[in-house]
Amino acid sequence: MLASAISRQCRAAAAALTRPTKVGCHYSHTFSHACLRSSLAARATESSSELNPLPNSHSGSVFKYFSKRDAKFVLSATKPEHYSRIPETPEVTFAGRSNVGKSSLLSAILRSQGLVKTSKKPGHTSALNFFSLTSGSYPGAISLVDMPGYGFRSRDEWGEFIMKYLSTRKVLRRVFLLIEAKVGELKATDMSFLELAEQYDVPVQIVLTKTDKMKRVDLDKTCRTVIRSATDIASSVVQPTVICCSSRTKVGIDALQLELLRVCDIIPSEETAE
């Protein structure tokens, strides 16, 4: 009955859109995560929804990799010379406004509460913080980067440092742009970052954080609002999937972990069936 209720909500929300898009809601019965997929095709004319759990074949891979991993803090970089010494492994970066939940989310992904420092004060993360994730019995290594929160430094100083990173970091596979779900929209700083990412052709995926504080119907609406705004700004780099998660309840963390493994070629990507 829960699946039917969620499916009906998705269909109703999709039908209410003024510009039809193809939408699918992904819900895992094992981890209870929700992801909203919205097509980037400008000429899409079909409105539909689909309820799919995390593939069993991949859920096992996700658990194996992240349960037997060795997570380490590598270094804090305040200039390019610092991170140029890091071994070239596939890298993903987490960006967003101050206090959007980057540090808490990284702790949930890495399954290490003491590794990533969290502060109640906005802008605590003043540098690019690099973490490595390896697994002795499972192939592949990943580098994860915690970016400074928007507004910590002056815009010019922060922008110059980040522009250098985005434009020169060849191992960077994707930036996960975190948006607090209850905010409900992109802020000016988020838009500026998307413009920067498109300028340097860096793939970006939207992640809605703290979703445990929202009702499902409101979350669906926020997903559609945010993905449309993001694709209007940077359609060439924004990925068509919004990942909804909560570091407090761990909802959606498995979906984000799966995407990390796909992006970094630890497990093969699979095209969603039409």
Short mmCIF file of C-alpha atoms in Angstrom, two decimals:
data_model
loop_
_atom_site.label_atom_id
_atom_site.label_comp_id
_atom_site.label_asym_id
_atom_site.label_seq_id
_atom_site.Cartn_x
_atom_site.Cartn_y
_atom_site.Cartn_z
CA MET A 1 0.00 0.00 0.00
CA LEU A 2 2.91 2.32 0.70
CA ALA A 3 4.26 1.77 -2.81
CA SER A 4 0.85 2.47 -4.32
CA ALA A 5 0.41 5.64 -2.29
CA ILE A 6 3.82 6.97 -3.28
CA SER A 7 3.22 6.06 -6.91
CA ARG A 8 -0.10 7.94 -6.89
CA GLN A 9 1.59 10.99 -5.40
CA CYS A 10 4.25 10.93 -8.09
CA ARG A 11 1.68 10.63 -10.87
CA ALA A 12 -0.40 13.46 -9.46
CA ALA A 13 2.62 15.73 -9.12
CA ALA A 14 3.82 14.91 -12.62
CA ALA A 15 0.40 15.62 -14.11
CA ALA A 16 0.38 19.04 -12.45
CA LEU A 17 3.52 20.19 -14.21
CA THR A 18 3.01 22.86 -16.84
CA ARG A 19 5.88 21.54 -18.92
CA PRO A 20 5.65 17.74 -19.18
CA THR A 21 8.72 15.81 -18.14
CA LYS A 22 9.45 12.17 -17.61
CA VAL A 23 9.80 11.47 -13.93
CA GLY A 24 10.64 8.36 -11.96
CA CYS A 25 10.71 7.95 -8.18
CA HIS A 26 13.16 5.41 -6.80
CA TYR A 27 12.39 3.93 -3.40
CA SER A 28 14.37 1.21 -1.64
CA HIS A 29 12.48 -1.11 0.70
CA THR A 30 15.80 -2.08 2.27
CA PHE A 31 17.18 1.38 2.92
CA SER A 32 14.00 3.46 2.41
CA HIS A 33 15.66 6.02 0.13
CA ALA A 34 13.94 8.25 -2.39
CA CYS A 35 15.40 9.60 -5.60
CA LEU A 36 13.58 11.71 -8.12
CA ARG A 37 14.60 11.48 -11.78
CA SER A 38 13.67 14.28 -14.13
CA SER A 39 14.39 14.14 -17.87
CA LEU A 40 16.57 16.83 -19.40
CA ALA A 41 14.96 16.46 -22.82
CA ALA A 42 13.39 19.78 -23.79
CA ARG A 43 10.84 18.09 -26.07
CA ALA A 44 9.68 15.40 -23.68
CA THR A 45 5.94 14.98 -23.91
CA GLU A 46 5.30 12.00 -21.67
CA SER A 47 4.47 12.25 -17.96
CA SER A 48 4.93 9.08 -15.95
CA SER A 49 6.38 7.72 -12.73
CA GLU A 50 8.03 4.47 -11.80
CA LEU A 51 8.80 2.94 -8.44
CA ASN A 52 12.04 0.97 -8.32
CA PRO A 53 14.09 -0.38 -5.40
CA LEU A 54 17.89 -0.25 -5.34
CA PRO A 55 18.98 -3.16 -7.59
CA ASN A 56 19.81 -6.21 -5.48
CA SER A 57 22.97 -6.83 -7.48
CA HIS A 58 24.24 -3.37 -6.61
CA SER A 59 23.07 -3.22 -3.00
CA GLY A 60 25.43 -6.09 -2.23
CA SER A 61 28.33 -4.31 -3.92
CA VAL A 62 27.61 -1.08 -2.06
CA PHE A 63 27.51 -2.85 1.31
CA LYS A 64 30.68 -4.83 0.60
CA TYR A 65 32.69 -1.81 -0.51
CA PHE A 66 31.72 0.60 2.25
CA SER A 67 31.68 -1.95 5.09
CA LYS A 68 35.21 -3.17 4.35
CA ARG A 69 36.77 0.13 3.40
CA ASP A 70 39.66 2.03 4.93
CA ALA A 71 38.67 5.71 5.21
CA LYS A 72 41.40 8.23 5.93
CA PHE A 73 41.83 11.98 6.10
CA VAL A 74 44.56 12.93 3.61
CA LEU A 75 45.13 16.68 3.85
CA SER A 76 43.62 20.17 3.87
CA ALA A 77 44.49 22.25 0.83
CA THR A 78 44.44 26.04 0.75
CA LYS A 79 46.27 26.31 -2.56
CA PRO A 80 46.72 24.06 -5.62
CA GLU A 81 50.25 23.05 -4.65
CA HIS A 82 48.84 21.14 -1.71
CA TYR A 83 46.47 18.81 -3.54
CA SER A 84 48.78 18.29 -6.52
CA ARG A 85 50.72 15.78 -4.39
CA ILE A 86 47.72 13.49 -3.90
CA PRO A 87 47.79 10.21 -5.90
CA GLU A 88 45.57 10.32 -8.96
CA THR A 89 42.54 8.23 -8.07
CA PRO A 90 38.96 8.95 -9.20
CA GLU A 91 37.72 11.96 -7.25
CA VAL A 92 34.32 13.36 -6.29
CA THR A 93 33.67 16.66 -4.56
CA PHE A 94 30.91 17.89 -2.27
CA ALA A 95 29.92 21.55 -2.51
CA GLY A 96 27.17 23.73 -1.08
CA ARG A 97 26.27 26.62 1.16
CA SER A 98 27.54 26.80 4.73
CA ASN A 99 25.72 24.45 7.11
CA VAL A 100 24.00 22.56 4.29
CA GLY A 101 25.28 19.35 5.86
CA LYS A 102 28.38 18.46 3.84
CA SER A 103 30.49 17.26 6.76
CA SER A 104 27.68 15.20 8.27
CA LEU A 105 26.89 13.65 4.90
CA LEU A 106 30.52 12.72 4.31
CA SER A 107 30.64 11.09 7.73
CA ALA A 108 27.58 9.02 6.84
CA ILE A 109 29.07 7.99 3.49
CA LEU A 110 32.41 7.05 5.01
CA ARG A 111 30.75 5.43 8.03
CA SER A 112 33.14 7.29 10.29
CA GLN A 113 31.75 9.81 12.74
CA GLY A 114 35.11 11.03 14.01
CA LEU A 115 36.90 11.46 10.69
CA VAL A 116 35.08 14.47 9.24
CA LYS A 117 34.92 17.45 11.56
CA THR A 118 31.56 19.18 11.95
CA SER A 119 31.00 22.62 13.43
CA LYS A 120 27.92 24.53 14.49
CA LYS A 121 29.54 27.71 13.19
CA PRO A 122 29.02 28.52 9.48
CA GLY A 123 32.17 28.36 7.39
CA HIS A 124 34.15 26.03 9.66
CA THR A 125 35.53 24.25 6.60
CA SER A 126 38.03 26.82 5.32
CA ALA A 127 39.94 24.60 2.90
CA LEU A 128 39.51 21.75 0.46
CA ASN A 129 39.58 18.72 2.76
CA PHE A 130 40.62 15.49 1.03
CA PHE A 131 39.67 11.99 2.18
CA SER A 132 40.65 8.63 0.71
CA LEU A 133 38.48 5.55 0.63
CA THR A 134 39.94 2.14 -0.20
CA SER A 135 38.96 -1.44 0.46
CA GLY A 136 41.50 -4.18 0.83
CA SER A 137 39.40 -7.04 -0.55
CA TYR A 138 37.46 -4.94 -3.04
CA PRO A 139 39.13 -3.25 -6.03
CA GLY A 140 39.31 0.48 -6.53
CA ALA A 141 39.99 3.62 -4.53
CA ILE A 142 38.08 6.89 -4.29
CA SER A 143 39.09 10.37 -3.23
CA LEU A 144 36.36 12.53 -1.65
CA VAL A 145 36.67 16.28 -1.21
CA ASP A 146 34.82 18.55 1.20
CA MET A 147 34.70 22.05 -0.32
CA PRO A 148 34.54 25.28 1.70
CA GLY A 149 30.98 26.39 2.34
CA TYR A 150 29.77 29.37 0.38
CA GLY A 151 30.40 32.63 2.19
CA PHE A 152 33.37 31.62 4.33
CA ARG A 153 35.75 33.87 2.43
CA SER A 154 35.20 36.85 0.22
CA ARG A 155 33.59 35.79 -3.02
CA ASP A 156 36.62 36.77 -5.12
CA GLU A 157 39.11 34.85 -2.98
CA TRP A 158 36.95 31.74 -2.67
CA GLY A 159 36.11 31.86 -6.36
CA GLU A 160 39.72 32.04 -7.50
CA PHE A 161 40.74 29.02 -5.45
CA ILE A 162 37.75 26.96 -6.53
CA MET A 163 38.08 27.99 -10.18
CA LYS A 164 41.66 26.75 -10.16
CA TYR A 165 40.57 23.43 -8.69
CA LEU A 166 37.67 22.92 -11.10
CA SER A 167 39.68 23.91 -14.16
CA THR A 168 42.81 21.84 -13.46
CA ARG A 169 41.77 18.78 -11.48
CA LYS A 170 41.79 16.11 -14.18
CA VAL A 171 40.77 13.23 -11.89
CA LEU A 172 37.58 15.01 -10.80
CA ARG A 173 34.63 12.87 -11.92
CA ARG A 174 31.69 14.76 -10.44
CA VAL A 175 30.65 17.51 -8.05
CA PHE A 176 27.74 16.72 -5.75
CA LEU A 177 26.00 20.03 -5.11
CA LEU A 178 24.17 19.89 -1.79
CA ILE A 179 20.94 21.82 -1.33
CA GLU A 180 19.04 21.83 1.97
CA ALA A 181 15.64 20.39 1.13
CA LYS A 182 13.58 22.70 3.32
CA VAL A 183 15.08 25.75 1.57
CA GLY A 184 13.19 24.54 -1.49
CA GLU A 185 15.16 26.36 -4.17
CA LEU A 186 18.57 27.33 -5.49
CA LYS A 187 20.14 30.40 -3.94
CA ALA A 188 22.27 32.93 -5.82
CA THR A 189 25.49 31.25 -4.67
CA ASP A 190 24.26 27.86 -5.90
CA MET A 191 23.48 29.39 -9.28
CA SER A 192 26.92 30.99 -9.45
CA PHE A 193 28.55 27.65 -8.73
CA LEU A 194 26.53 25.93 -11.46
CA GLU A 195 27.63 28.58 -13.95
CA LEU A 196 31.22 27.97 -12.91
CA ALA A 197 30.86 24.21 -13.30
CA GLU A 198 29.42 24.58 -16.78
CA GLN A 199 32.22 26.95 -17.74
CA TYR A 200 34.77 24.24 -16.90
CA ASP A 201 32.63 21.33 -18.10
CA VAL A 202 32.44 19.63 -14.70
CA PRO A 203 29.51 17.21 -14.18
CA VAL A 204 27.24 18.22 -11.30
CA GLN A 205 24.65 16.16 -9.45
CA ILE A 206 22.10 17.74 -7.13
CA VAL A 207 21.72 16.22 -3.66
CA LEU A 208 18.91 17.33 -1.36
CA THR A 209 19.95 17.08 2.28
CA LYS A 210 18.04 16.89 5.58
CA THR A 211 15.03 15.39 3.80
CA ASP A 212 13.79 13.79 7.03
CA LYS A 213 12.40 17.22 7.94
CA MET A 214 10.01 17.28 4.98
CA LYS A 215 6.79 15.59 3.93
CA ARG A 216 6.98 13.41 0.84
CA VAL A 217 4.66 15.59 -1.25
CA ASP A 218 6.72 18.70 -0.44
CA LEU A 219 9.93 16.85 -1.22
CA ASP A 220 8.64 15.83 -4.65
CA LYS A 221 7.80 19.44 -5.41
CA THR A 222 11.21 20.64 -4.25
CA CYS A 223 12.96 18.06 -6.43
CA ARG A 224 11.16 19.29 -9.52
CA THR A 225 11.77 22.94 -8.70
CA VAL A 226 15.47 22.48 -8.04
CA ILE A 227 16.26 20.25 -11.03
CA ARG A 228 14.47 22.58 -13.42
CA SER A 229 16.29 25.62 -12.09
CA ALA A 230 19.62 23.81 -12.24
CA THR A 231 19.16 22.59 -15.82
CA ASP A 232 18.03 26.03 -16.93
CA ILE A 233 21.36 27.38 -15.68
CA ALA A 234 23.76 24.58 -16.64
CA SER A 235 21.98 21.97 -18.74
CA SER A 236 25.19 20.62 -20.28
CA VAL A 237 26.64 19.45 -16.96
CA VAL A 238 23.72 18.88 -14.57
CA GLN A 239 22.87 15.19 -14.15
CA PRO A 240 19.20 14.16 -14.51
CA THR A 241 18.98 12.54 -11.06
CA VAL A 242 18.32 14.27 -7.76
CA ILE A 243 19.41 12.19 -4.77
CA CYS A 244 17.39 12.81 -1.61
CA CYS A 245 19.03 11.85 1.66
CA SER A 246 19.38 12.45 5.37
CA SER A 247 22.60 11.96 7.30
CA ARG A 248 20.59 11.74 10.53
CA THR A 249 18.28 8.88 9.52
CA LYS A 250 20.64 7.48 6.83
CA VAL A 251 17.80 7.59 4.29
CA GLY A 252 19.26 7.77 0.79
CA ILE A 253 22.89 7.27 1.84
CA ASP A 254 23.01 3.93 0.00
CA ALA A 255 21.80 5.61 -3.20
CA LEU A 256 24.55 8.20 -2.93
CA GLN A 257 27.15 5.53 -2.21
CA LEU A 258 26.00 3.61 -5.27
CA GLU A 259 26.36 6.70 -7.43
CA LEU A 260 29.89 7.27 -6.11
CA LEU A 261 30.89 3.74 -7.10
CA ARG A 262 29.36 4.16 -10.56
CA VAL A 263 30.97 7.53 -11.20
CA CYS A 264 34.37 6.23 -10.13
CA ASP A 265 34.02 3.05 -12.24
CA ILE A 266 34.13 0.74 -9.22
CA ILE A 267 30.94 -0.91 -10.46
CA PRO A 268 29.47 -0.57 -13.97
CA SER A 269 26.82 2.02 -14.72
CA GLU A 270 23.51 0.79 -16.07
CA GLU A 271 21.16 2.75 -18.25
CA THR A 272 17.66 3.08 -16.85
CA ALA A 273 15.19 1.17 -18.94
CA GLU A 274 12.70 3.31 -20.80
#
